Amino acid sequence: MTTLDTSAKPFSLTKFVPGDFKSDLKPIWCPGCGDFGVVTAITRALANIARPPHEIAFVSGIGCSSRIPGYTTAYGFNTVHGRSLPIAQGIKLANPELLVLVASGDGDGFSIGGGHVAHAVRRNIDITYIVMDNQIYGLTKGQLSPTSSRGRKTVTSSFGSLEDPVNPLLYVMGYGASFVAQGTPADMNGLAKIIEEGIRFPGFAFINVQSPCVTYGMEDQQLKAHKTNMKSLEAMGHDASDRAKATELARAYGTELYTGVLYRNPNPPTTYGQGVTERQEAFKKSAVPRHEILNRFKPTN
Amino acid sequence: MSEDLIIGIAGSGGDGVISAGESLLTAAALEGYHCVMTKSFGSQIRGGEASCRLRLATQPVLNPNGPLDVAVALNWDDFKRFGAELPVEAATIVIYESNTGVAADKLPLPGVKPAVVFSVPITAMAAEHAGTDKAKNIVIAGLIAGWFGIGRESVVAGIRKKFAKKGAEVVEGNVRAFQAGLDFATANPLPQDRKLSTPQSGGQAKLLTDGNDMCAAAAIFAGCTFFGGYPITPSTEIMQFLDREIWKYGGTVLQAEDEIAGIGAVVGASFAGKKAMTATSGPGMSLKTEILGLASLAELPLVCVNVQRGGPSTGMPTKAEQSDLFQAAFSAHGDCLRPVLAPTCVADIFEVTVEAFNLAEYYQTPVIVLSDQEIAQRKETVDPIDTSKFQIIERRHPSGPELTNYARFKLTESGISPISHPGMVGGNYLCAGIEHNEQGRPTASGEMHARMNEKRFNKFNPLKNRRDLFTVEGDSDAPIGMVSWGSVAGVAREALRLAQAEGLQVKLLVPRLLYPVAETVYQDFFASVQRGLFIEQSYQAQLYRIVRMNVDLPTQVKAFAKSGSNPILPSEVLKRLREMVVSIQGNQQHQPEAVQD
Ligand SMILES: Cc1ncc(C[n+]2csc(CCOP(=O)(O)OP(=O)(O)O)c2C)c(N)n1
Ligand code: SF4
Ligand SMILES: [Mg+2]
């Protein structure tokens, strides 16, 4: 039996190839699923980042997309539906040295786990949040998702959805995210590049990946359609430091497929983790030895 | 002289009732008395009525409840709102504010005529001597110090310290107010001397704290460096204490967006290799359920404290109840076992919390500590604790050879598999909520699922033999046995003391490990028992039912249970014990003589 570890490779190596981050676990995905491209893009980004797999924690929730950590050689944590963000934040705060990645789906990330997104954004903990947005519940076989368009017919909306979708890009922009990007496996180079940039960004980074579900997805959401529809922000000459413009472009979610970095805060704000480290350093001096902690309770009048 | 005094003080929010209690409590702790103080408030956030109960004694105080020896009322409307929490009897010494205009023989206490009643111009004395009626609390402390002999020096020392910044005039004014209280007591002596005798411990100062702060301090002692949680009464002080302290130890407190995120972050920190804890109460505990299951399946250590309050739903947020045991033991989908511990008093919270961390790390499991509102929020003297006698257990990491072809969930004989964490070279694995094989890979194999279940259950077998997590008190072969846990164990202990003083043959089992049920401990305990009683603060008597599920108890073992906020009194328990003695005697008389052969 083989294992997920990469100890076969000496860790003194400073150069990595994408294969170093690919496990030998066989994906359960349907052939042609967009998520294949996403895991490839992630391993390509990680090879460029060049942190050894054991220094990476890769967290996810539940869904087809959330299977991703197991297909990498990182320390994976495939948690419960919707809760990957709080768990990832705990990991990063407990060990700031780690590179922490989070993978999620549109349902995992914006329905059941939607409440956590705002707090992850405003806390600005240095993690990278990759949502595979296929506008459908894949794992549970094709139900309506929070990013499915109004009127969409699925097995739980037989007569068409009666609600407007969430706009993930606008959502995180609204809470003040400092790094917001969108990609599709239809443009593998572009996708790997924004993932790498997101990881390198010092703070919370959000990447929405339009990752087609070939089994339950709409036709206009497949790779073929992406290839013709996608518009590269770079080619458009978009200035990613322009927050107002980025917000405007974000509004086009659902009608336009922009790819690349929508917004990158030119002055990244202090991260939560930096605040924690500073406080720990400052308070260290005033610690009494742990075994003397009960002296706190000596009465004084 | 007195060995044991229960004092109840009530007034409106601004009357300084709590600070009067606190200065007496601190004085008593410094003088080496055993003391417990509970506070109670009306439902308003600020203002409203406030009361405190102090029990001061020369020997350990087991339980704060019981009829008042002394009642202090700043106004009768507020006093009466506390009803059964401040029970006045004919023998209670009543002290009340004269400006209430109530005549000493016309107290608004239907059905009771206390023999000793003092109408004292408390507000007027404060205004006269300290120049402000804010000093009412000081006058009360002076009165109590005068009549009952505690705190003469230390209350004055406290006044000098507390008001030092406000200048000599304020200090002296408050000292005069205290003296006025003392003088009033001297001028109006009690019919009988009720001063407290010297404490048994010979006046050695004690520690003074409440259960929540003690729990947090124990976590720091045990090496906890991560806390994630969400505020909820009556658990929040645990997070507040850690927020003041944990950074010094390289730790972090995360006030999460809800209880799910709180325990989520804790699971994450534990996965990252740190000792981590969360604390909550009723509704918050319900939200944590799913992630507790994840921690059980992924075998991640964590401590989850549930400071029980009345339920279900919002229930009674400020009242203790022991009604979350079923939830602690059973609220998981799938076959799942997690240890549940309960402390019995403030001092015990230290030991139980340290034990919880040790069990969590050793068995790689979530551990639930079932505290309750009463011990969490009551202030209590604690004899100095020798921390050097505690062992601190760390999780077992894989050694060098174990890291070649590392199998995170290796099926070992003990069921405990060495655990790695991110950052550890060669320890990489997939941690998941999905069933896994030894390597951590997802599996749908029924056989593997069965083996992993077996591992996750069998690893706890040694826990059931931890007799040190149980105490048996009283006559070891008594025919009458009581079982009680949590804060109510103190009531049972006091009842045992009373029963023994009457010569009754009774014993008491106090489990600190509630789940898994240690069958043999109960079997041994009940071997000599003909009549038994589980004493619990819940409608259902949840421990009684859980033990019955697991152990064949004698049929004459019953439960004495009350819903939260209905104090169980030692005298009531004693009454039942007496009835049990009579019933055993009756039975013996009616038994046909044994056949000789
Ligand atoms: C608490 C809970 N509710 C429901 C589910 C069932 N469930 C698993 S994945 C999923 C939706 C997945 O959709 P999405 O997050 O978009 O991921 P995808 O499969 O499309 O990648 C649901 C409803 C669950 N596992 N846990
Ligand atoms: S159901 Fe859709 S999302 Fe899931 S694996 Fe198949 S194609 Fe991918
Ligand atoms: Mg989806």
mmCIF file of N, CA, C and O in Angstrom, chain A residues 103-152:
data_model
loop_
_atom_site.group_PDB
_atom_site.id
_atom_site.type_symbol
_atom_site.label_atom_id
_atom_site.label_comp_id
_atom_site.label_asym_id
_atom_site.label_seq_id
_atom_site.Cartn_x
_atom_site.Cartn_y
_atom_site.Cartn_z
ATOM 1 N N ALA A 103 -10.281 24.906 0.114
ATOM 2 C CA ALA A 103 -11.058 24.646 -1.096
ATOM 3 C C ALA A 103 -12.517 24.449 -0.717
ATOM 4 O O ALA A 103 -12.830 23.865 0.322
ATOM 5 N N SER A 104 -13.396 24.925 -1.565
ATOM 6 C CA SER A 104 -14.821 24.862 -1.240
ATOM 7 C C SER A 104 -15.624 24.849 -2.533
ATOM 8 O O SER A 104 -15.079 25.070 -3.616
ATOM 9 N N GLY A 105 -16.913 24.590 -2.397
ATOM 10 C CA GLY A 105 -17.803 24.666 -3.551
ATOM 11 C C GLY A 105 -18.749 25.837 -3.373
ATOM 12 O O GLY A 105 -18.750 26.492 -2.334
ATOM 13 N N ASP A 106 -19.568 26.103 -4.362
ATOM 14 C CA ASP A 106 -20.506 27.222 -4.239
ATOM 15 C C ASP A 106 -21.514 26.981 -3.124
ATOM 16 O O ASP A 106 -21.888 27.899 -2.379
ATOM 17 N N GLY A 107 -21.933 25.726 -2.953
ATOM 18 C CA GLY A 107 -22.862 25.419 -1.869
ATOM 19 C C GLY A 107 -22.147 25.442 -0.527
ATOM 20 O O GLY A 107 -22.593 26.072 0.438
ATOM 21 N N ASP A 108 -21.029 24.756 -0.471
ATOM 22 C CA ASP A 108 -20.226 24.675 0.747
ATOM 23 C C ASP A 108 -19.818 26.073 1.217
ATOM 24 O O ASP A 108 -19.893 26.398 2.397
ATOM 25 N N GLY A 109 -19.408 26.888 0.258
ATOM 26 C CA GLY A 109 -18.829 28.180 0.605
ATOM 27 C C GLY A 109 -19.839 29.296 0.739
ATOM 28 O O GLY A 109 -19.671 30.195 1.553
ATOM 29 N N PHE A 110 -20.926 29.270 -0.051
ATOM 30 C CA PHE A 110 -21.824 30.428 -0.023
ATOM 31 C C PHE A 110 -23.233 30.112 0.436
ATOM 32 O O PHE A 110 -24.056 31.001 0.562
ATOM 33 N N SER A 111 -23.521 28.817 0.699
ATOM 34 C CA SER A 111 -24.833 28.526 1.279
ATOM 35 C C SER A 111 -24.613 28.148 2.741
ATOM 36 O O SER A 111 -24.601 29.000 3.615
ATOM 37 N N ILE A 112 -24.319 26.873 2.990
ATOM 38 C CA ILE A 112 -24.189 26.436 4.395
ATOM 39 C C ILE A 112 -23.047 27.152 5.108
ATOM 40 O O ILE A 112 -23.136 27.461 6.289
ATOM 41 N N GLY A 113 -21.977 27.459 4.392
ATOM 42 C CA GLY A 113 -20.836 28.119 5.031
ATOM 43 C C GLY A 113 -20.791 29.606 4.771
ATOM 44 O O GLY A 113 -19.823 30.280 5.137
ATOM 45 N N GLY A 114 -21.837 30.143 4.156
ATOM 46 C CA GLY A 114 -21.826 31.553 3.751
ATOM 47 C C GLY A 114 -21.592 32.513 4.895
ATOM 48 O O GLY A 114 -20.916 33.530 4.734
ATOM 49 N N GLY A 115 -22.127 32.181 6.050
ATOM 50 C CA GLY A 115 -21.979 33.061 7.202
ATOM 51 C C GLY A 115 -20.536 33.235 7.640
ATOM 52 O O GLY A 115 -20.184 34.234 8.266
ATOM 53 N N HIS A 116 -19.699 32.272 7.343
ATOM 54 C CA HIS A 116 -18.309 32.365 7.806
ATOM 55 C C HIS A 116 -17.454 33.255 6.909
ATOM 56 O O HIS A 116 -16.402 33.713 7.323
ATOM 57 N N VAL A 117 -17.940 33.446 5.646
ATOM 58 C CA VAL A 117 -17.091 34.156 4.685
ATOM 59 C C VAL A 117 -16.834 35.597 5.134
ATOM 60 O O VAL A 117 -15.693 36.068 5.156
ATOM 61 N N ALA A 118 -17.894 36.269 5.557
ATOM 62 C CA ALA A 118 -17.758 37.664 5.967
ATOM 63 C C ALA A 118 -16.686 37.795 7.044
ATOM 64 O O ALA A 118 -15.863 38.712 7.013
ATOM 65 N N HIS A 119 -16.691 36.872 7.970
ATOM 66 C CA HIS A 119 -15.784 36.983 9.120
ATOM 67 C C HIS A 119 -14.356 36.632 8.749
ATOM 68 O O HIS A 119 -13.413 37.207 9.277
ATOM 69 N N ALA A 120 -14.212 35.694 7.834
ATOM 70 C CA ALA A 120 -12.867 35.360 7.366
ATOM 71 C C ALA A 120 -12.285 36.568 6.633
ATOM 72 O O ALA A 120 -11.119 36.912 6.799
ATOM 73 N N VAL A 121 -13.134 37.238 5.840
ATOM 74 C CA VAL A 121 -12.669 38.407 5.089
ATOM 75 C C VAL A 121 -12.255 39.520 6.040
ATOM 76 O O VAL A 121 -11.149 40.043 5.982
ATOM 77 N N ARG A 122 -13.142 39.876 6.974
ATOM 78 C CA ARG A 122 -12.847 41.045 7.813
ATOM 79 C C ARG A 122 -11.733 40.750 8.806
ATOM 80 O O ARG A 122 -10.998 41.637 9.220
ATOM 81 N N ARG A 123 -11.568 39.491 9.188
ATOM 82 C CA ARG A 123 -10.473 39.144 10.105
ATOM 83 C C ARG A 123 -9.124 39.209 9.399
ATOM 84 O O ARG A 123 -8.103 39.388 9.998
ATOM 85 N N ASN A 124 -9.172 38.980 8.106
ATOM 86 C CA ASN A 124 -7.968 39.052 7.291
ATOM 87 C C ASN A 124 -6.854 38.156 7.825
ATOM 88 O O ASN A 124 -5.754 38.603 8.122
ATOM 89 N N ILE A 125 -7.172 36.886 7.970
ATOM 90 C CA ILE A 125 -6.155 35.899 8.326
ATOM 91 C C ILE A 125 -5.526 35.439 7.015
ATOM 92 O O ILE A 125 -6.213 35.298 5.999
ATOM 93 N N ASP A 126 -4.235 35.221 7.029
ATOM 94 C CA ASP A 126 -3.503 34.975 5.785
ATOM 95 C C ASP A 126 -3.724 33.557 5.255
ATOM 96 O O ASP A 126 -2.884 32.674 5.403
ATOM 97 N N ILE A 127 -4.877 33.346 4.651
ATOM 98 C CA ILE A 127 -5.171 32.061 4.021
ATOM 99 C C ILE A 127 -5.714 32.314 2.612
ATOM 100 O O ILE A 127 -6.131 33.431 2.296
ATOM 101 N N THR A 128 -5.699 31.299 1.784
ATOM 102 C CA THR A 128 -6.170 31.449 0.405
ATOM 103 C C THR A 128 -7.417 30.588 0.205
ATOM 104 O O THR A 128 -7.382 29.378 0.457
ATOM 105 N N TYR A 129 -8.485 31.240 -0.193
ATOM 106 C CA TYR A 129 -9.787 30.580 -0.261
ATOM 107 C C TYR A 129 -10.190 30.383 -1.721
ATOM 108 O O TYR A 129 -10.455 31.356 -2.438
ATOM 109 N N ILE A 130 -10.187 29.131 -2.167
ATOM 110 C CA ILE A 130 -10.487 28.819 -3.566
ATOM 111 C C ILE A 130 -11.868 28.156 -3.642
ATOM 112 O O ILE A 130 -12.074 27.070 -3.098
ATOM 113 N N VAL A 131 -12.819 28.826 -4.281
ATOM 114 C CA VAL A 131 -14.161 28.256 -4.407
ATOM 115 C C VAL A 131 -14.366 27.747 -5.827
ATOM 116 O O VAL A 131 -14.154 28.488 -6.789
ATOM 117 N N MET A 132 -14.723 26.479 -5.937
ATOM 118 C CA MET A 132 -15.042 25.927 -7.248
ATOM 119 C C MET A 132 -16.527 26.109 -7.476
ATOM 120 O O MET A 132 -17.352 25.376 -6.930
ATOM 121 N N ASP A 133 -16.832 27.130 -8.241
ATOM 122 C CA ASP A 133 -18.203 27.592 -8.410
ATOM 123 C C ASP A 133 -18.759 26.966 -9.691
ATOM 124 O O ASP A 133 -18.427 27.388 -10.793
ATOM 125 N N ASN A 134 -19.597 25.937 -9.509
ATOM 126 C CA ASN A 134 -20.182 25.298 -10.702
ATOM 127 C C ASN A 134 -21.693 25.541 -10.787
ATOM 128 O O ASN A 134 -22.396 24.896 -11.551
ATOM 129 N N GLN A 135 -22.174 26.448 -9.954
ATOM 130 C CA GLN A 135 -23.596 26.845 -9.956
ATOM 131 C C GLN A 135 -24.544 25.661 -9.753
ATOM 132 O O GLN A 135 -25.699 25.682 -10.178
ATOM 133 N N ILE A 136 -24.047 24.635 -9.053
ATOM 134 C CA ILE A 136 -24.892 23.448 -8.833
ATOM 135 C C ILE A 136 -24.333 22.654 -7.653
ATOM 136 O O ILE A 136 -23.183 22.829 -7.272
ATOM 137 N N TYR A 137 -25.183 21.828 -7.041
ATOM 138 C CA TYR A 137 -24.705 20.879 -6.045
ATOM 139 C C TYR A 137 -24.315 19.618 -6.802
ATOM 140 O O TYR A 137 -25.180 18.886 -7.279
ATOM 141 N N GLY A 138 -23.007 19.386 -6.934
ATOM 142 C CA GLY A 138 -22.536 18.239 -7.696
ATOM 143 C C GLY A 138 -22.657 16.951 -6.908
ATOM 144 O O GLY A 138 -23.324 15.999 -7.328
ATOM 145 N N LEU A 139 -22.047 16.936 -5.739
ATOM 146 C CA LEU A 139 -21.938 15.682 -4.982
ATOM 147 C C LEU A 139 -23.300 15.050 -4.703
ATOM 148 O O LEU A 139 -23.469 13.844 -4.759
ATOM 149 N N THR A 140 -24.291 15.891 -4.405
ATOM 150 C CA THR A 140 -25.605 15.362 -4.070
ATOM 151 C C THR A 140 -26.508 15.233 -5.300
ATOM 152 O O THR A 140 -27.698 15.047 -5.187
ATOM 153 N N LYS A 141 -25.907 15.396 -6.467
ATOM 154 C CA LYS A 141 -26.528 15.083 -7.743
ATOM 155 C C LYS A 141 -27.536 16.101 -8.256
ATOM 156 O O LYS A 141 -28.686 15.774 -8.554
ATOM 157 N N GLY A 142 -27.059 17.334 -8.338
ATOM 158 C CA GLY A 142 -27.767 18.292 -9.177
ATOM 159 C C GLY A 142 -28.864 19.143 -8.584
ATOM 160 O O GLY A 142 -29.814 19.483 -9.287
ATOM 161 N N GLN A 143 -28.749 19.517 -7.308
ATOM 162 C CA GLN A 143 -29.777 20.420 -6.764
ATOM 163 C C GLN A 143 -29.370 21.879 -6.967
ATOM 164 O O GLN A 143 -28.226 22.190 -7.279
ATOM 165 N N LEU A 144 -30.337 22.751 -6.726
ATOM 166 C CA LEU A 144 -30.133 24.191 -6.856
ATOM 167 C C LEU A 144 -29.028 24.653 -5.908
ATOM 168 O O LEU A 144 -28.960 24.205 -4.762
ATOM 169 N N SER A 145 -28.188 25.554 -6.383
ATOM 170 C CA SER A 145 -27.114 26.092 -5.532
ATOM 171 C C SER A 145 -27.334 27.589 -5.348
ATOM 172 O O SER A 145 -28.106 28.192 -6.109
ATOM 173 N N PRO A 146 -26.672 28.197 -4.386
ATOM 174 C CA PRO A 146 -26.887 29.649 -4.179
ATOM 175 C C PRO A 146 -26.375 30.492 -5.327
ATOM 176 O O PRO A 146 -26.711 31.665 -5.405
ATOM 177 N N THR A 147 -25.562 29.904 -6.221
ATOM 178 C CA THR A 147 -25.129 30.708 -7.379
ATOM 179 C C THR A 147 -25.862 30.310 -8.658
ATOM 180 O O THR A 147 -25.578 30.843 -9.729
ATOM 181 N N SER A 148 -26.822 29.375 -8.569
ATOM 182 C CA SER A 148 -27.643 29.043 -9.744
ATOM 183 C C SER A 148 -28.474 30.275 -10.110
ATOM 184 O O SER A 148 -28.966 30.983 -9.240
ATOM 185 N N SER A 149 -28.659 30.455 -11.395
ATOM 186 C CA SER A 149 -29.387 31.663 -11.808
ATOM 187 C C SER A 149 -30.894 31.533 -11.564
ATOM 188 O O SER A 149 -31.429 30.424 -11.459
ATOM 189 N N ARG A 150 -31.551 32.671 -11.437
ATOM 190 C CA ARG A 150 -33.007 32.695 -11.259
ATOM 191 C C ARG A 150 -33.670 31.961 -12.423
ATOM 192 O O ARG A 150 -33.228 32.088 -13.563
ATOM 193 N N GLY A 151 -34.673 31.174 -12.140
ATOM 194 C CA GLY A 151 -35.395 30.452 -13.185
ATOM 195 C C GLY A 151 -34.785 29.097 -13.518
ATOM 196 O O GLY A 151 -35.406 28.287 -14.205
ATOM 197 N N ARG A 152 -33.599 28.813 -12.972
ATOM 198 C CA ARG A 152 -32.904 27.574 -13.297
ATOM 199 C C ARG A 152 -33.709 26.369 -12.815
ATOM 200 O O ARG A 152 -34.178 26.336 -11.675
#
